[in-house]
Short mmCIF file of C-alpha atoms in Angstrom, two decimals:
data_model
loop_
_atom_site.label_atom_id
_atom_site.label_comp_id
_atom_site.label_asym_id
_atom_site.label_seq_id
_atom_site.Cartn_x
_atom_site.Cartn_y
_atom_site.Cartn_z
CA UNK M 1 35.05 -2.64 18.18
CA UNK M 2 32.96 -0.56 20.86
CA UNK M 3 29.34 0.65 19.67
CA UNK M 4 29.01 4.31 19.35
CA UNK M 5 25.17 4.03 19.77
CA UNK M 6 25.84 2.01 22.96
CA UNK M 7 28.77 5.33 23.82
CA UNK M 8 26.08 7.91 23.56
CA UNK M 9 23.48 6.30 25.95
CA UNK M 10 26.28 6.40 28.66
CA UNK M 11 25.64 9.58 29.38
CA UNK M 12 23.47 10.08 32.04
CA UNK M 13 19.68 11.10 31.10
CA UNK M 14 20.22 9.98 27.78
CA UNK M 15 17.98 6.91 27.29
CA UNK M 16 15.12 9.14 29.72
CA UNK M 17 14.90 12.11 27.58
CA UNK M 18 15.78 10.88 24.54
CA UNK M 19 12.77 7.92 24.83
CA UNK M 20 10.43 10.50 25.91
CA UNK M 21 11.59 12.65 23.32
CA UNK M 22 10.05 9.54 20.60
CA UNK M 23 6.49 9.14 22.80
CA UNK M 24 6.00 13.24 22.37
CA UNK M 25 7.43 13.81 18.56
CA UNK M 26 5.40 11.03 17.03
CA UNK M 27 1.90 14.07 16.93
CA UNK M 28 4.32 15.04 14.12
CA UNK M 29 3.12 12.13 12.47
CA UNK M 30 -0.16 11.22 13.36
CA UNK M 31 -1.66 14.36 14.12
CA UNK M 32 -1.97 15.71 10.00
CA UNK M 33 -3.28 12.39 8.86
CA UNK M 34 -5.13 12.11 11.88
CA UNK M 35 -7.03 15.44 11.30
CA UNK M 36 -7.73 13.74 8.08
CA UNK M 37 -8.92 10.32 8.68
CA UNK M 38 -11.03 11.72 11.78
CA UNK M 39 -12.81 14.81 9.52
CA UNK M 40 -13.45 12.16 6.55
CA UNK M 41 -15.30 10.16 8.63
CA UNK M 42 -17.23 12.26 10.62
CA UNK M 43 -18.32 14.79 8.92
CA UNK M 44 -18.01 13.14 5.12
CA UNK M 45 -15.92 16.15 3.35
CA UNK M 46 -12.91 15.42 2.17
CA UNK M 47 -12.18 19.09 1.15
CA UNK M 48 -13.20 19.50 4.69
CA UNK M 49 -10.97 17.19 6.42
CA UNK M 50 -8.02 18.60 4.03
CA UNK M 51 -8.05 22.16 4.74
CA UNK M 52 -8.48 21.73 8.20
CA UNK M 53 -5.57 19.40 8.78
CA UNK M 54 -3.50 22.02 6.26
CA UNK M 55 -4.38 25.23 8.57
CA UNK M 56 -2.94 22.97 11.65
CA UNK M 57 -0.16 22.32 9.36
CA UNK M 58 0.79 25.02 8.07
CA UNK M 59 0.40 27.08 11.19
CA UNK M 60 2.38 24.97 12.96
CA UNK M 61 5.15 26.07 9.93
CA UNK M 62 4.95 29.16 11.25
CA UNK M 63 4.77 28.92 14.82
CA UNK M 64 7.43 26.10 15.05
CA UNK M 65 10.33 28.61 14.91
CA UNK M 66 9.19 31.14 16.99
CA UNK M 67 8.11 29.11 20.42
CA UNK M 68 11.52 27.24 19.61
CA UNK M 69 13.00 31.51 18.88
CA UNK M 70 12.15 31.81 22.87
CA UNK M 71 12.83 28.60 24.33
CA UNK M 72 16.67 29.51 23.54
CA UNK M 73 16.13 32.64 25.48
CA UNK M 74 13.92 31.36 28.40
CA UNK M 75 14.74 28.09 28.02
CA UNK M 76 12.38 24.70 27.33
CA UNK M 77 10.61 23.85 30.18
CA UNK M 78 9.69 27.82 30.59
CA UNK M 79 8.54 27.76 27.01
CA UNK M 80 7.46 24.33 26.50
CA UNK M 81 5.29 23.28 29.20
CA UNK M 82 2.86 25.76 28.27
CA UNK M 83 2.75 25.74 24.75
CA UNK M 84 2.10 22.20 24.52
CA UNK M 85 -1.18 22.83 27.74
CA UNK M 86 -2.11 24.28 25.24
CA UNK M 87 -1.25 22.57 22.22
CA UNK M 88 -3.63 19.42 24.08
CA UNK M 89 -6.34 21.58 24.78
CA UNK M 90 -6.99 22.93 21.69
CA UNK M 91 -6.64 19.32 20.24
CA UNK M 92 -9.06 17.60 22.96
CA UNK M 93 -11.38 20.98 21.45
CA UNK M 94 -10.76 19.89 17.68
CA UNK M 95 -11.84 15.83 18.96
CA UNK M 96 -15.04 17.38 20.33
CA UNK M 97 -15.77 19.44 18.05
CA UNK M 98 -16.04 16.98 15.55
CA UNK M 99 -17.25 14.09 17.88
CA UNK M 100 -20.49 16.36 18.76
CA UNK M 101 -20.92 18.32 15.08
CA UNK M 102 -19.82 21.44 16.53
CA UNK M 103 -20.11 24.45 13.02
CA UNK M 104 -17.29 24.23 10.97
CA UNK M 105 -15.40 27.16 12.67
CA UNK M 106 -14.80 25.97 15.97
CA UNK M 107 -12.36 23.05 13.91
CA UNK M 108 -10.30 25.51 12.36
CA UNK M 109 -9.83 27.31 15.52
CA UNK M 110 -8.79 24.56 17.49
CA UNK M 111 -6.68 22.99 14.49
CA UNK M 112 -5.05 27.31 14.79
CA UNK M 113 -4.20 26.71 18.55
CA UNK M 114 -3.26 23.15 18.11
CA UNK M 115 -0.86 24.48 16.17
CA UNK M 116 1.15 26.16 19.58
CA UNK M 117 2.48 22.39 19.70
CA UNK M 118 6.74 22.98 19.97
CA UNK M 119 9.31 21.70 17.12
CA UNK M 120 10.45 18.16 19.95
CA UNK M 121 13.11 17.10 17.41
CA UNK M 122 14.87 20.03 17.78
CA UNK M 123 14.66 20.51 21.49
CA UNK M 124 16.08 16.41 22.41
CA UNK M 125 18.58 17.61 18.86
CA UNK M 126 19.71 20.90 21.53
CA UNK M 127 20.33 18.12 24.91
CA UNK M 128 22.29 16.29 22.18
CA UNK M 129 24.19 18.78 21.85
CA UNK M 130 24.61 20.32 24.83
CA UNK M 131 25.96 16.69 25.91
CA UNK M 132 27.97 16.44 23.21
CA UNK M 133 29.12 19.74 22.35
CA UNK M 134 32.55 19.77 19.55
CA UNK M 135 32.77 15.87 19.90
CA UNK M 136 32.70 13.45 17.36
CA UNK M 137 29.34 11.29 19.65
CA UNK M 138 27.16 14.47 18.94
CA UNK M 139 27.47 13.04 14.44
CA UNK M 140 26.17 9.84 15.78
CA UNK M 141 23.70 11.26 17.84
CA UNK M 142 22.26 13.69 15.62
CA UNK M 143 22.11 10.16 13.14
CA UNK M 144 20.20 7.97 15.90
CA UNK M 145 17.39 11.29 15.60
CA UNK M 146 17.45 11.45 12.03
CA UNK M 147 16.40 7.18 12.62
CA UNK M 148 13.98 8.03 14.99
CA UNK M 149 12.84 10.53 12.66
CA UNK M 150 12.48 8.65 9.63
CA UNK M 151 10.65 5.06 12.51
CA UNK M 152 7.85 7.93 13.57
CA UNK M 153 7.17 8.76 10.39
CA UNK M 154 6.48 5.33 9.98
CA UNK M 155 4.94 4.16 12.35
CA UNK M 156 2.87 7.40 13.32
CA UNK M 157 1.02 8.00 10.03
CA UNK M 158 -0.16 3.94 10.37
CA UNK M 159 -0.83 4.08 13.59
CA UNK M 160 -2.98 6.99 13.30
CA UNK M 161 -5.35 5.89 10.62
CA UNK M 162 -4.82 1.94 11.66
CA UNK M 163 -6.85 3.34 14.56
CA UNK M 164 -9.45 5.14 13.45
CA UNK M 165 -9.97 2.67 11.21
CA UNK M 166 -10.63 -0.16 13.11
CA UNK M 167 -11.82 1.37 16.11
CA UNK M 168 -13.80 5.16 15.92
CA UNK M 169 -12.55 7.94 13.93
CA UNK M 170 -11.25 10.38 17.32
CA UNK M 171 -9.00 7.30 18.06
CA UNK M 172 -5.88 8.00 15.82
CA UNK M 173 -6.28 11.83 17.13
CA UNK M 174 -6.89 10.21 20.56
CA UNK M 175 -3.86 8.28 20.84
CA UNK M 176 -1.62 11.46 19.23
CA UNK M 177 -2.58 13.45 22.13
CA UNK M 178 -2.38 11.01 25.13
CA UNK M 179 1.21 10.85 23.71
CA UNK M 180 2.15 14.56 22.94
CA UNK M 181 0.92 15.04 26.43
CA UNK M 182 2.60 12.24 28.14
CA UNK M 183 5.76 12.39 26.18
CA UNK M 184 6.15 16.10 26.71
CA UNK M 185 5.71 15.76 30.39
CA UNK M 186 8.11 13.18 30.59
CA UNK M 187 10.84 15.03 28.52
CA UNK M 188 10.38 18.36 30.28
CA UNK M 189 10.96 17.27 33.66
CA UNK M 190 13.65 15.38 33.39
CA UNK M 191 15.57 18.81 34.27
CA UNK M 192 18.76 17.58 34.59
CA UNK M 193 19.88 17.21 30.82
CA UNK M 194 18.42 20.31 29.66
CA UNK M 195 20.33 22.88 28.36
CA UNK M 196 21.90 26.02 30.14
CA UNK M 197 20.85 29.41 28.95
CA UNK M 198 22.77 31.23 26.41
CA UNK M 199 23.54 34.82 25.94
CA UNK M 200 24.40 35.95 23.31
CA UNK M 201 27.25 37.92 22.42
CA UNK M 202 25.81 40.62 20.42
CA UNK M 203 22.35 40.98 22.12
CA UNK M 204 19.53 38.27 21.56
CA UNK M 205 17.42 39.95 18.74
CA UNK M 206 16.95 39.12 15.12
CA UNK M 207 16.26 35.42 14.21
CA UNK M 208 18.20 32.58 13.24
CA UNK M 209 16.44 32.07 9.88
CA UNK M 210 18.44 35.43 9.12
CA UNK M 211 22.07 33.45 8.81
CA UNK M 212 23.07 32.53 5.34
CA UNK M 213 23.92 28.89 6.38
CA UNK M 214 19.92 28.25 8.07
CA UNK M 215 18.81 30.04 4.91
CA UNK M 216 20.40 27.57 2.42
CA UNK M 217 19.61 24.20 4.50
CA UNK M 218 16.21 25.53 5.22
CA UNK M 219 15.64 25.94 1.48
CA UNK M 220 17.79 22.82 -0.11
CA UNK M 221 15.68 20.67 2.52
CA UNK M 222 12.15 22.41 1.31
CA UNK M 223 13.25 20.59 -1.63
CA UNK M 224 14.51 17.77 -0.52
CA UNK M 225 10.58 17.58 1.53
CA UNK M 226 8.78 17.97 -2.23
CA UNK M 227 11.06 15.24 -2.90
CA UNK M 228 8.94 13.66 0.54
CA UNK M 229 5.93 14.18 -0.66
CA UNK M 230 6.35 13.52 -4.53
CA UNK M 231 7.52 10.03 -4.16
CA UNK M 232 4.17 9.25 -1.79
CA UNK M 233 1.06 11.03 -4.21
CA UNK M 234 3.57 9.34 -7.45
CA UNK M 235 3.40 5.72 -5.53
CA UNK M 236 -0.31 5.57 -4.61
CA UNK M 237 -0.94 6.95 -8.16
CA UNK M 238 1.42 4.31 -9.44
CA UNK M 239 0.21 0.73 -7.95
CA UNK M 240 -3.63 1.50 -8.51
CA UNK M 241 -3.30 2.52 -11.97
CA UNK M 242 -0.70 -0.54 -12.00
CA UNK M 243 -3.48 -3.18 -10.28
CA UNK M 244 -2.15 -3.42 -7.48
CA UNK M 245 -3.77 -0.35 -5.27
CA UNK M 246 -2.77 -2.39 -2.44
CA UNK M 247 1.24 -2.10 -2.52
CA UNK M 248 1.26 1.33 -2.20
CA UNK M 249 2.13 0.96 1.96
CA UNK M 250 4.54 -1.47 1.21
CA UNK M 251 6.65 0.78 -1.18
CA UNK M 252 6.08 3.58 0.87
CA UNK M 253 7.48 1.67 3.72
CA UNK M 254 10.20 0.55 1.14
CA UNK M 255 11.23 4.13 1.21
CA UNK M 256 11.69 5.16 4.28
CA UNK M 257 13.87 1.99 5.52
CA UNK M 258 16.66 2.29 2.98
CA UNK M 259 16.96 5.75 4.74
CA UNK M 260 16.33 4.32 7.54
CA UNK M 261 19.66 1.71 7.35
CA UNK M 262 22.00 4.09 5.95
CA UNK M 263 21.40 6.83 8.54
CA UNK M 264 22.01 3.82 11.49
CA UNK M 265 25.61 2.89 9.31
CA UNK M 266 26.43 6.26 8.25
CA UNK M 267 25.89 6.95 12.36
CA UNK M 268 28.45 5.02 12.87
CA UNK M 269 31.25 5.82 10.97
CA UNK M 270 34.07 8.04 11.79
CA UNK M 271 33.68 9.85 9.07
CA UNK M 272 36.15 13.32 8.55
CA UNK M 273 34.85 14.85 5.18
CA UNK M 274 33.79 18.48 5.95
CA UNK M 275 30.23 18.52 6.64
CA UNK M 276 29.62 21.58 3.18
CA UNK M 277 31.42 19.03 0.78
CA UNK M 278 29.80 15.93 2.81
CA UNK M 279 26.31 17.86 2.27
CA UNK M 280 26.10 18.24 -1.39
CA UNK M 281 27.76 14.16 -1.84
CA UNK M 282 24.48 13.62 -0.17
CA UNK M 283 22.32 16.28 -1.78
CA UNK M 284 23.57 14.92 -4.57
CA UNK M 285 22.63 10.92 -4.55
CA UNK M 286 19.13 12.13 -3.73
CA UNK M 287 19.79 14.25 -6.87
CA UNK M 288 20.65 11.51 -8.97
CA UNK M 289 18.54 8.49 -7.41
CA UNK M 290 15.37 10.11 -7.97
CA UNK M 291 15.84 9.14 -11.88
CA UNK M 292 15.41 5.72 -11.76
CA UNK M 293 12.11 6.62 -10.75
CA UNK M 294 10.72 8.31 -14.04
CA UNK M 295 11.88 4.22 -15.47
CA UNK M 296 9.70 1.85 -12.67
CA UNK M 297 6.88 0.51 -15.38
CA UNK M 298 5.97 -2.44 -12.34
CA UNK M 299 5.20 -2.50 -9.13
CA UNK M 300 8.13 -3.92 -8.04
CA UNK M 301 10.69 -2.43 -10.22
CA UNK M 302 9.00 0.46 -7.52
CA UNK M 303 9.56 -0.81 -5.21
CA UNK M 304 13.02 -1.25 -5.77
CA UNK M 305 13.65 2.38 -7.26
CA UNK M 306 12.04 3.69 -4.66
CA UNK M 307 14.38 1.92 -1.73
CA UNK M 308 17.48 2.89 -3.90
CA UNK M 309 16.07 6.96 -3.69
CA UNK M 310 16.13 7.28 -0.27
CA UNK M 311 19.35 5.62 0.53
CA UNK M 312 20.30 8.93 0.96
CA UNK M 313 17.19 11.06 3.28
CA UNK M 314 19.21 10.06 6.68
CA UNK M 315 22.63 11.58 5.37
CA UNK M 316 21.82 14.54 4.29
CA UNK M 317 19.30 15.21 7.35
CA UNK M 318 22.45 14.35 9.51
CA UNK M 319 24.29 16.10 8.15
CA UNK M 320 22.16 19.10 7.42
CA UNK M 321 21.57 19.26 11.58
CA UNK M 322 25.62 18.97 12.55
CA UNK M 323 26.12 21.81 9.80
CA UNK M 324 23.64 24.22 11.75
CA UNK M 325 25.18 23.55 14.66
CA UNK M 326 28.76 24.38 14.12
CA UNK M 327 27.29 27.02 12.48
CA UNK M 328 24.50 29.22 13.64
CA UNK M 329 24.83 30.84 17.60
CA UNK M 330 24.61 28.67 20.36
CA UNK M 331 22.18 31.28 21.94
CA UNK M 332 20.15 30.34 19.07
CA UNK M 333 20.57 26.26 18.54
CA UNK M 334 17.11 25.14 18.74
CA UNK M 335 15.70 27.96 17.06
CA UNK M 336 17.83 27.35 14.06
CA UNK M 337 16.99 23.38 14.18
CA UNK M 338 13.24 24.03 13.54
CA UNK M 339 13.27 26.43 11.25
CA UNK M 340 15.63 23.69 9.14
CA UNK M 341 12.73 21.29 10.25
CA UNK M 342 9.91 23.72 9.16
CA UNK M 343 11.83 23.13 5.86
CA UNK M 344 10.27 19.93 5.41
CA UNK M 345 7.22 20.40 6.59
CA UNK M 346 6.62 22.72 3.73
CA UNK M 347 8.46 20.64 1.23
CA UNK M 348 5.98 17.85 1.53
CA UNK M 349 3.24 20.76 1.71
CA UNK M 350 4.31 21.66 -1.15
CA UNK M 351 5.06 18.60 -3.18
CA UNK M 352 1.84 17.12 -2.48
CA UNK M 353 0.05 19.95 -3.93
CA UNK M 354 2.38 19.62 -6.79
CA UNK M 355 2.87 16.18 -7.25
CA UNK M 356 -1.54 15.17 -7.15
CA UNK M 357 -1.57 17.91 -10.13
CA UNK M 358 1.06 16.51 -12.30
CA UNK M 359 -0.57 13.57 -11.75
CA UNK M 360 -3.97 14.42 -12.66
CA UNK M 361 -2.66 16.48 -15.42
CA UNK M 362 0.32 13.68 -17.44
CA UNK M 363 -0.83 10.96 -16.00
CA UNK M 364 0.71 8.73 -12.47
CA UNK M 365 4.90 8.12 -13.39
CA UNK M 366 5.05 11.73 -14.56
CA UNK M 367 4.41 12.34 -11.20
CA UNK M 368 7.68 11.52 -9.99
CA UNK M 369 9.11 14.09 -12.54
CA UNK M 370 8.19 16.57 -9.62
CA UNK M 371 10.79 14.70 -7.26
CA UNK M 372 13.76 14.85 -10.01
CA UNK M 373 13.75 18.82 -10.32
CA UNK M 374 14.00 19.21 -6.86
CA UNK M 375 16.45 17.19 -6.29
CA UNK M 376 18.41 19.06 -8.59
CA UNK M 377 17.17 21.84 -7.45
CA UNK M 378 17.98 21.49 -3.84
CA UNK M 379 22.08 19.93 -5.09
CA UNK M 380 21.86 23.63 -6.91
CA UNK M 381 20.75 25.54 -3.78
CA UNK M 382 23.34 23.84 -2.21
CA UNK M 383 26.54 24.16 -4.32
CA UNK M 384 25.83 27.93 -4.67
CA UNK M 385 26.26 28.20 -1.06
CA UNK M 386 29.05 26.18 -0.85
CA UNK M 387 31.30 29.98 0.88
CA UNK M 388 28.96 30.62 3.51
CA UNK M 389 28.63 26.62 5.19
CA UNK M 390 32.01 26.18 4.88
CA UNK M 391 32.05 29.20 7.45
CA UNK M 392 32.81 29.35 10.58
CA UNK M 393 29.83 30.04 13.19
CA UNK M 394 28.50 33.44 12.38
CA UNK M 395 27.39 35.88 14.64
CA UNK M 396 23.78 38.39 13.58
CA UNK M 397 24.40 40.23 11.37
CA UNK M 398 24.16 43.62 12.13
CA UNK M 399 21.49 45.25 10.55
CA UNK M 400 19.18 42.71 13.14
CA UNK M 401 21.30 43.75 15.80
CA UNK M 402 20.64 47.29 15.31
CA UNK M 403 16.69 46.43 16.34
CA UNK M 404 16.02 45.97 19.67
CA UNK M 405 15.31 43.16 21.34
CA UNK M 406 12.21 41.72 22.00
#
């Protein structure tokens, strides 16, 4: 039996852009926590560190789809290069401002400008789509990317915090900025795999978020993002309550491990079930596996239930991105993917806040109720959206086409 992952990397240029894309996306996990680790040490105020990090994360969640929309119209090199340059310069200014104790407002301005960082995972998936459009290999490629995302979140956050604590406060952010600059440069220099521009049959006006499938999938993954953050916050609180705070990183790692393993397996299978139905099954598995978390009363049981809870994450992502590729116009693919990824980020921000409030008010284990509610909300969203998700590739709604192209 042939290895499907070996097959996709036989495509010319695939190894190069996948490797560069992995390095370039490390700041997705490194930057937010790196800002907190840096500023909490240089300024000694966690509220300030959290506020600057949130400013960066939320602004990036707003800007990333707009940048991806420009990419769909002008091409990856034309947009990603200047956007990354702005982000890299702003990160450098943020590091200097923290080190030299510049006024607080400079931290927030730097964070706002750094949020111009483009969505590299969306760019990478667009390149895979260009190579394997309407071929089964694309499903395997999306599976690989979902697993790569898991590795980024496992390694990136730990690396950022570890460097800041072991070396000097700015070390994590400095490494993140270097990864962004070097990885993105290597990525955009590989012009042979850059997707060609596609003009929409109905003009270029409007945004991909106007499409019902994009709205449904983005909303569903906002709830999945809530589950992510809740699992992390509640795990930290639970292990502390159980007297083993050091076990938190291990339990969180196990959560990502479950998703990593099943993602590799699913990507190697030649599944024929329709994507909308597959998404229902994946999200249902996520919802159901949040329930055992409520009954974990030891670190060992918590690790087991968290591992099980993480199993369906990668299959959900793989299917969601596959649906986006099938349902939005080819000329809006990068933006469509970015909206979904933005939904995950928004959900993580909301989940961290909600879980923190519930834990403070009702205790550590109660935080997992946020996961349960979010899981079944995601399932309900997907179930109600089945008709829209089951359609063919869509075109821009007429009311959007009536607007002049920007």
